Amino acid sequence: MITATKRVPFLDLAAQYRAIGGELGVAVEQVLRSGQFVLGEAVENFENEFARYCECAQAIGVSSGTSALHLALLAAGVGAGDEVVTSPMTFVATVAAILYAGAKPVFVDIDPRTWNIDPERIERAISPRTKAILPVHLHGLTADMGPILTLADRHGITVIEDAAQAHGAEWKGSRAGSMGRIGCLSFYPGKNLGACGEAGAVVTSDAAIARTVRMLRDWGQEAKYRHTLKGYNYRMDGIQGAVLSVKLRYLEGWTQARRHWAARYDAALAGKDLQIPARPLGFRHVYHVYAVCTEARDHVRSKLDQAGIATGIHYPTPVHLQPAYADLGYRAGDFPISERVARRTLSLPMFPELTAEQVDYVCEALGEALQSSR
Ligand SMILES: *Cc1c(COP(=O)(O)O)cnc(C)c1O
């Protein structure tokens, strides 16, 4: 029987700091010396590097993934009376941003295999008021963009990608964030590319969108004290720009490590009585989260906890059933696939610095937990 002699954290940011802390210190020190604490050169440098990384003409550094989503929606002209189609199986920020813009979120259930918005269900959700589709690339696997882009094109609707979990993910060779008109990324510390605090970015190859987002993040100014738009204080910190430039150089290696551990999980868990993440052909999954689905989720989770293994649930409640959004008028049963996945999903430890021993230990403990649930 497995006892908690070992510990496997869900995420280990201290391990990352041990590897690159020296470099981060130098970069932060430079910002401290420069006195450019808000926007400035460090942010501009990062924007240029990150735009290239996302294969977009421009990246605009903002204060969080949430502000990226809010500004993307505003720049796309989404406002009061408009509807935005999205998935209920997401972090609450996706939906909050739609409401910040004054629009109405319209949910579409997910594909039971990928846990991303089901393109086949989108058309039925489109009305004359639909202004945008906001697919979420959940866990680091992009939504099925082909049919989504075709549908959006046919209806003249903007596609805004919530790529907050999908830095470097690809669909048919295209980078997450570059496929729709606008992409939104988060650099929350636990994301695949994380700041030392809050930060986010909007990426786009649409010059007009980029210009509007740049103005909106900085009080709607087109020149100092000339406020053409009603804007926000959504600027990125200089220190975050400097930190992100350093970390961006490691991102590809970290992504490869995540994919390596995911393949090890896949191999060890195949054939067990649970659902592992889909690997659809032509998609590059970046495994922000490695989640499995099992009927025995709560039992398995407590057994893993007893074995010293930390797990997460992304997410235990779909957004349409969150108390704060009861006024949207949805009820239990409206999106049965999302609700079923929410009851069964369990996220295993996933971070680049994992070891083979840790992954094998998790798989062994998971196997025992499944056996003891019968
Ligand atoms: C993290 C996240 C956000 C919000 O990003 P913040 O930087 O925390 O504001 C939005 N959508 C999804 C899917 C996320 O995972």
mmCIF file of C-alpha atoms and ligand atoms in Angstrom:
data_model
loop_
_atom_site.group_PDB
_atom_site.id
_atom_site.type_symbol
_atom_site.label_atom_id
_atom_site.label_comp_id
_atom_site.label_asym_id
_atom_site.label_seq_id
_atom_site.Cartn_x
_atom_site.Cartn_y
_atom_site.Cartn_z
ATOM 1 C CA MET A 1 0.000 0.000 0.000
ATOM 2 C CA ILE A 2 1.166 3.505 -0.752
ATOM 3 C CA THR A 3 1.819 5.734 2.247
ATOM 4 C CA ALA A 4 2.811 9.373 2.181
ATOM 5 C CA THR A 5 6.564 8.955 2.298
ATOM 6 C CA LYS A 6 6.909 11.108 -0.807
ATOM 7 C CA ARG A 7 5.266 14.400 -1.630
ATOM 8 C CA VAL A 8 4.282 15.532 -5.078
ATOM 9 C CA PRO A 9 3.124 19.152 -5.243
ATOM 10 C CA PHE A 10 0.541 20.192 -7.815
ATOM 11 C CA LEU A 11 2.866 22.920 -9.072
ATOM 12 C CA ASP A 12 6.372 23.902 -7.928
ATOM 13 C CA LEU A 13 7.231 27.529 -8.654
ATOM 14 C CA ALA A 14 10.124 27.346 -6.167
ATOM 15 C CA ALA A 15 11.825 24.765 -8.423
ATOM 16 C CA GLN A 16 11.524 27.156 -11.354
ATOM 17 C CA TYR A 17 12.989 29.959 -9.253
ATOM 18 C CA ARG A 18 15.942 27.791 -8.260
ATOM 19 C CA ALA A 19 16.692 27.254 -11.952
ATOM 20 C CA ILE A 20 16.420 30.848 -13.219
ATOM 21 C CA GLY A 21 16.305 33.057 -10.112
ATOM 22 C CA GLY A 22 19.695 34.614 -10.822
ATOM 23 C CA GLU A 23 18.637 35.790 -14.262
ATOM 24 C CA LEU A 24 15.314 37.086 -12.970
ATOM 25 C CA GLY A 25 17.121 39.068 -10.290
ATOM 26 C CA VAL A 26 19.332 40.776 -12.862
ATOM 27 C CA ALA A 27 16.334 41.648 -15.051
ATOM 28 C CA VAL A 28 14.309 43.045 -12.140
ATOM 29 C CA GLU A 29 17.313 45.023 -10.908
ATOM 30 C CA GLN A 30 17.551 46.696 -14.328
ATOM 31 C CA VAL A 31 13.955 47.877 -14.058
ATOM 32 C CA LEU A 32 14.545 49.121 -10.514
ATOM 33 C CA ARG A 33 17.497 51.155 -11.781
ATOM 34 C CA SER A 34 15.598 52.489 -14.794
ATOM 35 C CA GLY A 35 12.645 53.720 -12.731
ATOM 36 C CA GLN A 36 10.284 52.671 -15.575
ATOM 37 C CA PHE A 37 7.800 50.802 -13.426
ATOM 38 C CA VAL A 38 4.740 51.060 -15.657
ATOM 39 C CA LEU A 39 4.992 50.148 -19.373
ATOM 40 C CA GLY A 40 8.362 51.401 -20.703
ATOM 41 C CA GLU A 41 11.175 49.637 -22.483
ATOM 42 C CA ALA A 42 10.981 46.286 -20.674
ATOM 43 C CA VAL A 43 7.307 45.958 -21.590
ATOM 44 C CA GLU A 44 7.931 47.021 -25.200
ATOM 45 C CA ASN A 45 10.714 44.477 -25.574
ATOM 46 C CA PHE A 46 8.516 41.747 -24.188
ATOM 47 C CA GLU A 47 5.624 42.770 -26.445
ATOM 48 C CA ASN A 48 7.837 42.429 -29.520
ATOM 49 C CA GLU A 49 9.216 39.055 -28.449
ATOM 50 C CA PHE A 50 5.823 37.717 -27.458
ATOM 51 C CA ALA A 51 4.147 38.892 -30.689
ATOM 52 C CA ARG A 52 6.769 36.895 -32.598
ATOM 53 C CA TYR A 53 6.211 33.893 -30.328
ATOM 54 C CA CYS A 54 2.452 34.002 -30.994
ATOM 55 C CA GLU A 55 2.969 34.600 -34.717
ATOM 56 C CA CYS A 56 0.980 37.822 -34.518
ATOM 57 C CA ALA A 57 1.912 41.292 -35.752
ATOM 58 C CA GLN A 58 1.416 42.830 -32.305
ATOM 59 C CA ALA A 59 1.196 42.018 -28.617
ATOM 60 C CA ILE A 60 -0.108 44.542 -26.119
ATOM 61 C CA GLY A 61 0.938 44.026 -22.501
ATOM 62 C CA VAL A 62 -1.846 44.497 -19.971
ATOM 63 C CA SER A 63 -2.437 44.004 -16.266
ATOM 64 C CA SER A 64 -4.033 40.521 -16.369
ATOM 65 C CA GLY A 65 -5.667 37.922 -18.581
ATOM 66 C CA THR A 66 -9.005 39.282 -17.446
ATOM 67 C CA SER A 67 -8.188 42.810 -18.630
ATOM 68 C CA ALA A 68 -6.921 41.320 -21.914
ATOM 69 C CA LEU A 69 -10.330 39.680 -22.447
ATOM 70 C CA HIS A 70 -12.216 42.825 -21.437
ATOM 71 C CA LEU A 71 -10.227 45.040 -23.829
ATOM 72 C CA ALA A 72 -10.374 42.507 -26.682
ATOM 73 C CA LEU A 73 -14.160 42.465 -26.433
ATOM 74 C CA LEU A 74 -14.386 46.273 -26.304
ATOM 75 C CA ALA A 75 -11.985 46.665 -29.237
ATOM 76 C CA ALA A 76 -14.106 44.222 -31.243
ATOM 77 C CA GLY A 77 -17.050 46.529 -30.636
ATOM 78 C CA VAL A 78 -18.863 44.231 -28.207
ATOM 79 C CA GLY A 79 -21.192 46.163 -25.923
ATOM 80 C CA ALA A 80 -24.648 46.418 -24.407
ATOM 81 C CA GLY A 81 -27.256 44.281 -26.148
ATOM 82 C CA ASP A 82 -24.684 42.027 -27.813
ATOM 83 C CA GLU A 83 -24.267 38.320 -27.225
ATOM 84 C CA VAL A 84 -20.992 36.407 -26.972
ATOM 85 C CA VAL A 85 -20.939 32.630 -27.386
ATOM 86 C CA THR A 86 -18.604 30.742 -25.081
ATOM 87 C CA SER A 87 -18.130 27.588 -23.019
ATOM 88 C CA PRO A 88 -19.431 27.187 -19.456
ATOM 89 C CA MET A 89 -16.456 24.905 -18.726
ATOM 90 C CA THR A 90 -13.944 27.670 -18.097
ATOM 91 C CA PHE A 91 -12.476 29.859 -15.420
ATOM 92 C CA VAL A 92 -15.002 32.475 -14.364
ATOM 93 C CA ALA A 93 -12.918 35.338 -15.854
ATOM 94 C CA THR A 94 -13.987 34.443 -19.407
ATOM 95 C CA VAL A 95 -17.595 35.110 -18.512
ATOM 96 C CA ALA A 96 -16.898 38.052 -16.209
ATOM 97 C CA ALA A 97 -15.122 39.857 -19.069
ATOM 98 C CA ILE A 98 -18.181 39.480 -21.326
ATOM 99 C CA LEU A 99 -20.311 41.031 -18.593
ATOM 100 C CA TYR A 100 -17.756 43.837 -18.011
ATOM 101 C CA ALA A 101 -18.203 44.710 -21.696
ATOM 102 C CA GLY A 102 -21.953 44.963 -21.060
ATOM 103 C CA ALA A 103 -22.761 41.955 -23.243
ATOM 104 C CA LYS A 104 -24.576 38.690 -22.540
ATOM 105 C CA PRO A 105 -22.710 35.373 -22.347
ATOM 106 C CA VAL A 106 -24.467 32.606 -24.282
ATOM 107 C CA PHE A 107 -23.179 29.173 -23.348
ATOM 108 C CA VAL A 108 -22.675 26.184 -25.608
ATOM 109 C CA ASP A 109 -21.916 22.751 -24.180
ATOM 110 C CA ILE A 110 -18.549 21.053 -24.620
ATOM 111 C CA ASP A 111 -17.270 18.101 -26.602
ATOM 112 C CA PRO A 112 -17.091 15.159 -24.153
ATOM 113 C CA ARG A 113 -13.719 14.115 -25.572
ATOM 114 C CA THR A 114 -11.777 17.400 -25.605
ATOM 115 C CA TRP A 115 -13.755 19.348 -22.949
ATOM 116 C CA ASN A 116 -13.681 22.355 -25.300
ATOM 117 C CA ILE A 117 -16.688 24.124 -26.839
ATOM 118 C CA ASP A 118 -18.476 21.795 -29.278
ATOM 119 C CA PRO A 119 -18.489 23.513 -32.695
ATOM 120 C CA GLU A 120 -21.520 21.454 -33.762
ATOM 121 C CA ARG A 121 -23.622 23.171 -31.108
ATOM 122 C CA ILE A 122 -22.512 26.735 -31.819
ATOM 123 C CA GLU A 123 -24.730 27.452 -34.822
ATOM 124 C CA ARG A 124 -27.920 26.914 -32.802
ATOM 125 C CA ALA A 125 -26.687 29.476 -30.253
ATOM 126 C CA ILE A 126 -26.108 32.203 -32.843
ATOM 127 C CA SER A 127 -28.729 34.966 -32.976
ATOM 128 C CA PRO A 128 -28.867 38.324 -34.770
ATOM 129 C CA ARG A 129 -27.299 39.794 -31.602
ATOM 130 C CA THR A 130 -24.247 37.509 -31.608
ATOM 131 C CA LYS A 131 -21.162 39.685 -31.957
ATOM 132 C CA ALA A 132 -18.372 37.297 -31.024
ATOM 133 C CA ILE A 133 -17.431 33.692 -30.367
ATOM 134 C CA LEU A 134 -15.006 33.298 -27.463
ATOM 135 C CA PRO A 135 -13.552 29.781 -27.556
ATOM 136 C CA VAL A 136 -11.468 28.801 -24.527
ATOM 137 C CA HIS A 137 -8.429 26.588 -25.130
ATOM 138 C CA LEU A 138 -9.024 24.625 -21.942
ATOM 139 C CA HIS A 139 -6.034 23.011 -20.215
ATOM 140 C CA GLY A 140 -3.753 23.989 -23.138
ATOM 141 C CA LEU A 141 -5.577 22.196 -25.978
ATOM 142 C CA THR A 142 -6.985 24.591 -28.572
ATOM 143 C CA ALA A 143 -10.666 24.452 -29.377
ATOM 144 C CA ASP A 144 -11.565 22.892 -32.730
ATOM 145 C CA MET A 145 -10.846 26.102 -34.653
ATOM 146 C CA GLY A 146 -11.643 24.930 -38.198
ATOM 147 C CA PRO A 147 -15.421 24.819 -37.906
ATOM 148 C CA ILE A 148 -15.437 27.771 -35.491
ATOM 149 C CA LEU A 149 -13.600 30.038 -37.959
ATOM 150 C CA THR A 150 -15.801 28.892 -40.849
ATOM 151 C CA LEU A 151 -18.976 29.523 -38.888
ATOM 152 C CA ALA A 152 -17.806 32.926 -37.671
ATOM 153 C CA ASP A 153 -16.850 33.915 -41.183
ATOM 154 C CA ARG A 154 -20.231 32.876 -42.564
ATOM 155 C CA HIS A 155 -22.098 34.892 -39.935
ATOM 156 C CA GLY A 156 -19.706 37.877 -39.878
ATOM 157 C CA ILE A 157 -18.836 37.286 -36.229
ATOM 158 C CA THR A 158 -15.513 38.072 -34.533
ATOM 159 C CA VAL A 159 -13.513 35.217 -33.001
ATOM 160 C CA ILE A 160 -11.633 36.081 -29.799
ATOM 161 C CA GLU A 161 -9.502 33.280 -28.363
ATOM 162 C CA ASP A 162 -9.183 32.819 -24.620
ATOM 163 C CA ALA A 163 -5.654 31.415 -24.791
ATOM 164 C CA ALA A 164 -4.952 32.068 -21.095
ATOM 165 C CA GLN A 165 -3.996 28.401 -20.637
ATOM 166 C CA ALA A 166 -2.507 27.813 -24.069
ATOM 167 C CA HIS A 167 0.802 29.675 -24.608
ATOM 168 C CA GLY A 168 2.420 27.984 -27.602
ATOM 169 C CA ALA A 169 -0.434 25.566 -28.268
ATOM 170 C CA GLU A 170 -1.107 24.952 -31.952
ATOM 171 C CA TRP A 171 -3.905 23.942 -34.246
ATOM 172 C CA LYS A 172 -2.776 22.774 -37.703
ATOM 173 C CA GLY A 173 0.516 24.631 -37.247
ATOM 174 C CA SER A 174 -1.089 27.922 -36.160
ATOM 175 C CA ARG A 175 -0.328 29.306 -32.728
ATOM 176 C CA ALA A 176 -2.991 29.835 -30.097
ATOM 177 C CA GLY A 177 -4.008 33.483 -30.165
ATOM 178 C CA SER A 178 -3.228 33.945 -33.852
ATOM 179 C CA MET A 179 -6.221 32.167 -35.356
ATOM 180 C CA GLY A 180 -9.063 34.432 -34.362
ATOM 181 C CA ARG A 181 -9.057 38.183 -34.864
ATOM 182 C CA ILE A 182 -7.778 38.627 -31.293
ATOM 183 C CA GLY A 183 -6.073 36.375 -28.749
ATOM 184 C CA CYS A 184 -5.970 36.875 -24.991
ATOM 185 C CA LEU A 185 -3.290 35.464 -22.722
ATOM 186 C CA SER A 186 -2.735 35.443 -18.992
ATOM 187 C CA PHE A 187 0.614 35.497 -17.226
ATOM 188 C CA TYR A 188 -0.798 34.699 -13.811
ATOM 189 C CA PRO A 189 2.121 33.056 -11.938
ATOM 190 C CA GLY A 190 0.821 29.500 -12.312
ATOM 191 C CA LYS A 191 0.216 29.729 -16.070
ATOM 192 C CA ASN A 192 2.661 28.112 -18.519
ATOM 193 C CA LEU A 193 4.336 31.513 -18.870
ATOM 194 C CA GLY A 194 3.884 33.281 -15.546
ATOM 195 C CA ALA A 195 4.828 36.716 -14.257
ATOM 196 C CA CYS A 196 5.934 37.500 -10.690
ATOM 197 C CA GLY A 197 2.504 38.989 -10.065
ATOM 198 C CA GLU A 198 -0.409 39.811 -12.366
ATOM 199 C CA ALA A 199 -0.031 40.351 -16.116
ATOM 200 C CA GLY A 200 -1.648 39.490 -19.443
ATOM 201 C CA ALA A 201 -1.483 40.274 -23.159
ATOM 202 C CA VAL A 202 -3.702 40.847 -26.150
ATOM 203 C CA VAL A 203 -2.253 39.539 -29.421
ATOM 204 C CA THR A 204 -3.536 40.440 -32.874
ATOM 205 C CA SER A 205 -2.490 41.093 -36.443
ATOM 206 C CA ASP A 206 -5.285 43.655 -36.877
ATOM 207 C CA ALA A 207 -3.673 47.099 -36.654
ATOM 208 C CA ALA A 208 -6.915 48.892 -35.763
ATOM 209 C CA ILE A 209 -7.647 46.469 -32.920
ATOM 210 C CA ALA A 210 -4.094 46.828 -31.611
ATOM 211 C CA ARG A 211 -4.316 50.607 -31.647
ATOM 212 C CA THR A 212 -7.617 50.596 -29.762
ATOM 213 C CA VAL A 213 -6.352 48.122 -27.151
ATOM 214 C CA ARG A 214 -3.205 50.213 -26.594
ATOM 215 C CA MET A 215 -5.344 53.266 -25.974
ATOM 216 C CA LEU A 216 -7.893 51.505 -23.780
ATOM 217 C CA ARG A 217 -5.270 49.969 -21.477
ATOM 218 C CA ASP A 218 -3.884 53.458 -20.768
ATOM 219 C CA TRP A 219 -6.939 55.614 -20.064
ATOM 220 C CA GLY A 220 -8.019 55.885 -23.694
ATOM 221 C CA GLN A 221 -5.261 58.392 -24.438
ATOM 222 C CA GLU A 222 -4.137 59.013 -27.993
ATOM 223 C CA ALA A 223 -1.610 61.521 -26.631
ATOM 224 C CA LYS A 224 -0.822 62.518 -23.072
ATOM 225 C CA TYR A 225 -3.987 63.909 -21.423
ATOM 226 C CA ARG A 226 -5.920 63.605 -24.676
ATOM 227 C CA HIS A 227 -8.565 60.981 -23.800
ATOM 228 C CA THR A 228 -10.286 59.949 -27.018
ATOM 229 C CA LEU A 229 -11.831 56.783 -25.556
ATOM 230 C CA LYS A 230 -13.201 55.922 -22.121
ATOM 231 C CA GLY A 231 -10.266 53.827 -20.983
ATOM 232 C CA TYR A 232 -8.886 51.876 -18.066
ATOM 233 C CA ASN A 233 -5.762 51.513 -15.974
ATOM 234 C CA TYR A 234 -4.846 48.096 -17.385
ATOM 235 C CA ARG A 235 -1.142 48.708 -18.021
ATOM 236 C CA MET A 236 1.578 46.084 -17.568
ATOM 237 C CA ASP A 237 4.297 46.682 -14.950
ATOM 238 C CA GLY A 238 7.877 47.121 -16.138
ATOM 239 C CA ILE A 239 9.042 44.423 -13.723
ATOM 240 C CA GLN A 240 6.564 41.937 -15.199
ATOM 241 C CA GLY A 241 7.740 42.766 -18.727
ATOM 242 C CA ALA A 242 11.362 42.118 -17.707
ATOM 243 C CA VAL A 243 10.508 38.864 -15.902
ATOM 244 C CA LEU A 244 8.402 37.641 -18.824
ATOM 245 C CA SER A 245 11.196 38.315 -21.351
ATOM 246 C CA VAL A 246 13.546 36.117 -19.328
ATOM 247 C CA LYS A 247 10.972 33.353 -18.901
ATOM 248 C CA LEU A 248 9.883 33.439 -22.554
ATOM 249 C CA ARG A 249 13.336 32.133 -23.487
ATOM 250 C CA TYR A 250 12.622 29.014 -21.427
ATOM 251 C CA LEU A 251 9.007 28.515 -22.455
ATOM 252 C CA GLU A 252 9.633 26.133 -25.340
ATOM 253 C CA GLY A 253 11.783 23.871 -23.154
ATOM 254 C CA TRP A 254 9.176 23.954 -20.395
ATOM 255 C CA THR A 255 6.440 23.099 -22.893
ATOM 256 C CA GLN A 256 8.444 20.143 -24.169
ATOM 257 C CA ALA A 257 8.898 18.957 -20.577
ATOM 258 C CA ARG A 258 5.131 19.220 -19.960
ATOM 259 C CA ARG A 259 4.451 17.239 -23.132
ATOM 260 C CA HIS A 260 7.010 14.642 -22.073
ATOM 261 C CA TRP A 261 5.347 14.140 -18.660
ATOM 262 C CA ALA A 262 1.922 14.069 -20.290
ATOM 263 C CA ALA A 263 3.067 11.269 -22.598
ATOM 264 C CA ARG A 264 4.380 9.361 -19.568
ATOM 265 C CA TYR A 265 1.030 9.807 -17.795
ATOM 266 C CA ASP A 266 -0.796 8.738 -20.979
ATOM 267 C CA ALA A 267 1.254 5.557 -21.313
ATOM 268 C CA ALA A 268 0.906 4.571 -17.657
ATOM 269 C CA LEU A 269 -2.817 5.368 -17.451
ATOM 270 C CA ALA A 270 -3.963 3.932 -20.798
ATOM 271 C CA GLY A 271 -6.218 0.963 -20.193
ATOM 272 C CA LYS A 272 -7.145 2.044 -16.680
ATOM 273 C CA ASP A 273 -10.764 2.811 -15.911
ATOM 274 C CA LEU A 274 -10.554 6.555 -16.534
ATOM 275 C CA GLN A 275 -10.574 9.091 -19.348
ATOM 276 C CA ILE A 276 -7.237 10.698 -20.194
ATOM 277 C CA PRO A 277 -6.773 13.955 -22.155
ATOM 278 C CA ALA A 278 -7.632 13.759 -25.862
ATOM 279 C CA ARG A 279 -4.778 13.974 -28.354
ATOM 280 C CA PRO A 280 -6.640 14.946 -31.518
ATOM 281 C CA LEU A 281 -4.595 14.836 -34.713
ATOM 282 C CA GLY A 282 -3.152 18.205 -35.771
ATOM 283 C CA PHE A 283 -3.359 19.764 -32.298
ATOM 284 C CA ARG A 284 -0.351 20.614 -30.137
ATOM 285 C CA HIS A 285 -1.460 20.354 -26.510
ATOM 286 C CA VAL A 286 0.693 22.324 -24.045
ATOM 287 C CA TYR A 287 -0.748 20.722 -20.889
ATOM 288 C CA HIS A 288 -1.285 23.698 -18.658
ATOM 289 C CA VAL A 289 -3.409 21.112 -16.872
ATOM 290 C CA TYR A 290 -3.267 17.326 -17.185
ATOM 291 C CA ALA A 291 -6.764 16.189 -16.229
ATOM 292 C CA VAL A 292 -8.372 12.769 -16.090
ATOM 293 C CA CYS A 293 -12.059 11.952 -15.680
ATOM 294 C CA THR A 294 -13.382 9.251 -13.383
ATOM 295 C CA GLU A 295 -16.664 8.451 -11.683
ATOM 296 C CA ALA A 296 -14.616 7.860 -8.490
ATOM 297 C CA ARG A 297 -13.094 11.349 -8.569
ATOM 298 C CA ASP A 298 -13.653 12.300 -4.930
ATOM 299 C CA HIS A 299 -12.464 8.923 -3.637
ATOM 300 C CA VAL A 300 -9.378 9.036 -5.863
ATOM 301 C CA ARG A 301 -8.618 12.581 -4.827
ATOM 302 C CA SER A 302 -8.655 11.762 -1.125
ATOM 303 C CA LYS A 303 -6.523 8.637 -1.672
ATOM 304 C CA LEU A 304 -3.955 10.685 -3.599
ATOM 305 C CA ASP A 305 -4.020 13.289 -0.868
ATOM 306 C CA GLN A 306 -3.272 10.548 1.699
ATOM 307 C CA ALA A 307 -0.365 9.476 -0.508
ATOM 308 C CA GLY A 308 1.057 13.011 -0.380
ATOM 309 C CA ILE A 309 -0.030 13.907 -3.925
ATOM 310 C CA ALA A 310 -1.661 17.292 -4.495
ATOM 311 C CA THR A 311 -4.374 17.489 -7.159
ATOM 312 C CA GLY A 312 -6.736 20.163 -8.478
ATOM 313 C CA ILE A 313 -10.164 20.375 -10.079
ATOM 314 C CA HIS A 314 -10.566 22.527 -13.198
ATOM 315 C CA TYR A 315 -13.402 23.218 -12.656
ATOM 316 C CA PRO A 316 -15.753 21.775 -10.031
ATOM 317 C CA THR A 317 -18.703 23.962 -11.103
ATOM 318 C CA PRO A 318 -19.411 25.134 -14.641
ATOM 319 C CA VAL A 319 -19.917 28.888 -14.784
ATOM 320 C CA HIS A 320 -23.653 28.650 -15.607
ATOM 321 C CA LEU A 321 -24.199 27.081 -12.161
ATOM 322 C CA GLN A 322 -22.091 29.575 -10.178
ATOM 323 C CA PRO A 323 -24.238 31.523 -7.702
ATOM 324 C CA ALA A 324 -22.891 34.874 -8.927
ATOM 325 C CA TYR A 325 -24.273 34.217 -12.419
ATOM 326 C CA ALA A 326 -27.651 32.820 -11.436
ATOM 327 C CA ASP A 327 -29.199 35.917 -13.012
ATOM 328 C CA LEU A 328 -28.181 34.650 -16.456
ATOM 329 C CA GLY A 329 -31.118 32.276 -16.007
ATOM 330 C CA TYR A 330 -29.442 28.932 -16.614
ATOM 331 C CA ARG A 331 -30.290 25.820 -14.602
ATOM 332 C CA ALA A 332 -28.772 22.484 -13.713
ATOM 333 C CA GLY A 333 -29.218 20.184 -16.701
ATOM 334 C CA ASP A 334 -28.792 22.932 -19.308
ATOM 335 C CA PHE A 335 -25.258 21.780 -20.234
ATOM 336 C CA PRO A 336 -25.142 18.121 -19.197
ATOM 337 C CA ILE A 337 -21.715 17.342 -20.636
ATOM 338 C CA SER A 338 -20.041 20.234 -18.815
ATOM 339 C CA GLU A 339 -21.861 19.270 -15.627
ATOM 340 C CA ARG A 340 -20.789 15.649 -15.935
ATOM 341 C CA VAL A 341 -17.149 16.571 -16.624
ATOM 342 C CA ALA A 342 -17.198 18.977 -13.654
ATOM 343 C CA ARG A 343 -18.242 16.080 -11.386
ATOM 344 C CA ARG A 344 -15.578 13.720 -12.735
ATOM 345 C CA THR A 345 -12.532 15.800 -13.627
ATOM 346 C CA LEU A 346 -9.307 15.621 -11.609
ATOM 347 C CA SER A 347 -6.082 17.471 -12.429
ATOM 348 C CA LEU A 348 -2.839 15.652 -11.699
ATOM 349 C CA PRO A 349 0.484 17.314 -10.802
ATOM 350 C CA MET A 350 1.860 18.980 -13.942
ATOM 351 C CA PHE A 351 4.860 21.283 -14.155
ATOM 352 C CA PRO A 352 8.123 21.136 -16.138
ATOM 353 C CA GLU A 353 10.337 20.245 -13.161
ATOM 354 C CA LEU A 354 8.450 17.012 -12.372
ATOM 355 C CA THR A 355 10.619 13.875 -12.246
ATOM 356 C CA ALA A 356 9.967 10.445 -13.757
ATOM 357 C CA GLU A 357 9.875 9.067 -10.221
ATOM 358 C CA GLN A 358 7.130 11.533 -9.255
ATOM 359 C CA VAL A 359 5.021 10.804 -12.341
ATOM 360 C CA ASP A 360 5.347 7.060 -11.820
ATOM 361 C CA TYR A 361 4.442 7.436 -8.148
ATOM 362 C CA VAL A 362 1.293 9.419 -9.067
ATOM 363 C CA CYS A 363 0.270 6.761 -11.614
ATOM 364 C CA GLU A 364 0.855 3.951 -9.142
ATOM 365 C CA ALA A 365 -1.158 5.697 -6.426
ATOM 366 C CA LEU A 366 -3.889 6.510 -8.933
ATOM 367 C CA GLY A 367 -4.076 2.847 -9.997
ATOM 368 C CA GLU A 368 -4.431 1.718 -6.388
ATOM 369 C CA ALA A 369 -7.051 4.365 -5.683
ATOM 370 C CA LEU A 370 -9.125 3.217 -8.680
ATOM 371 C CA GLN A 371 -8.895 -0.411 -7.538
ATOM 372 C CA SER A 372 -9.998 0.425 -4.016
ATOM 373 C CA SER A 373 -13.003 2.363 -5.371
ATOM 374 C CA ARG A 374 -14.630 -0.777 -6.754
HETATM 375 C C1 LIG B 1 -6.310 32.423 -15.903
HETATM 376 C C2 LIG B 1 -7.447 32.521 -16.841
HETATM 377 C C3 LIG B 1 -8.055 33.758 -17.138
HETATM 378 C C4 LIG B 1 -7.781 35.011 -16.401
HETATM 379 O O1 LIG B 1 -6.472 35.417 -16.337
HETATM 380 P P1 LIG B 1 -5.970 36.338 -15.131
HETATM 381 O O2 LIG B 1 -4.584 36.720 -15.549
HETATM 382 O O3 LIG B 1 -6.001 35.516 -13.887
HETATM 383 O O4 LIG B 1 -6.873 37.506 -15.045
HETATM 384 C C5 LIG B 1 -9.030 33.781 -18.122
HETATM 385 N N1 LIG B 1 -9.414 32.663 -18.752
HETATM 386 C C6 LIG B 1 -8.870 31.464 -18.477
HETATM 387 C C7 LIG B 1 -9.328 30.260 -19.232
HETATM 388 C C8 LIG B 1 -7.879 31.344 -17.501
HETATM 389 O O5 LIG B 1 -7.364 30.152 -17.211
#
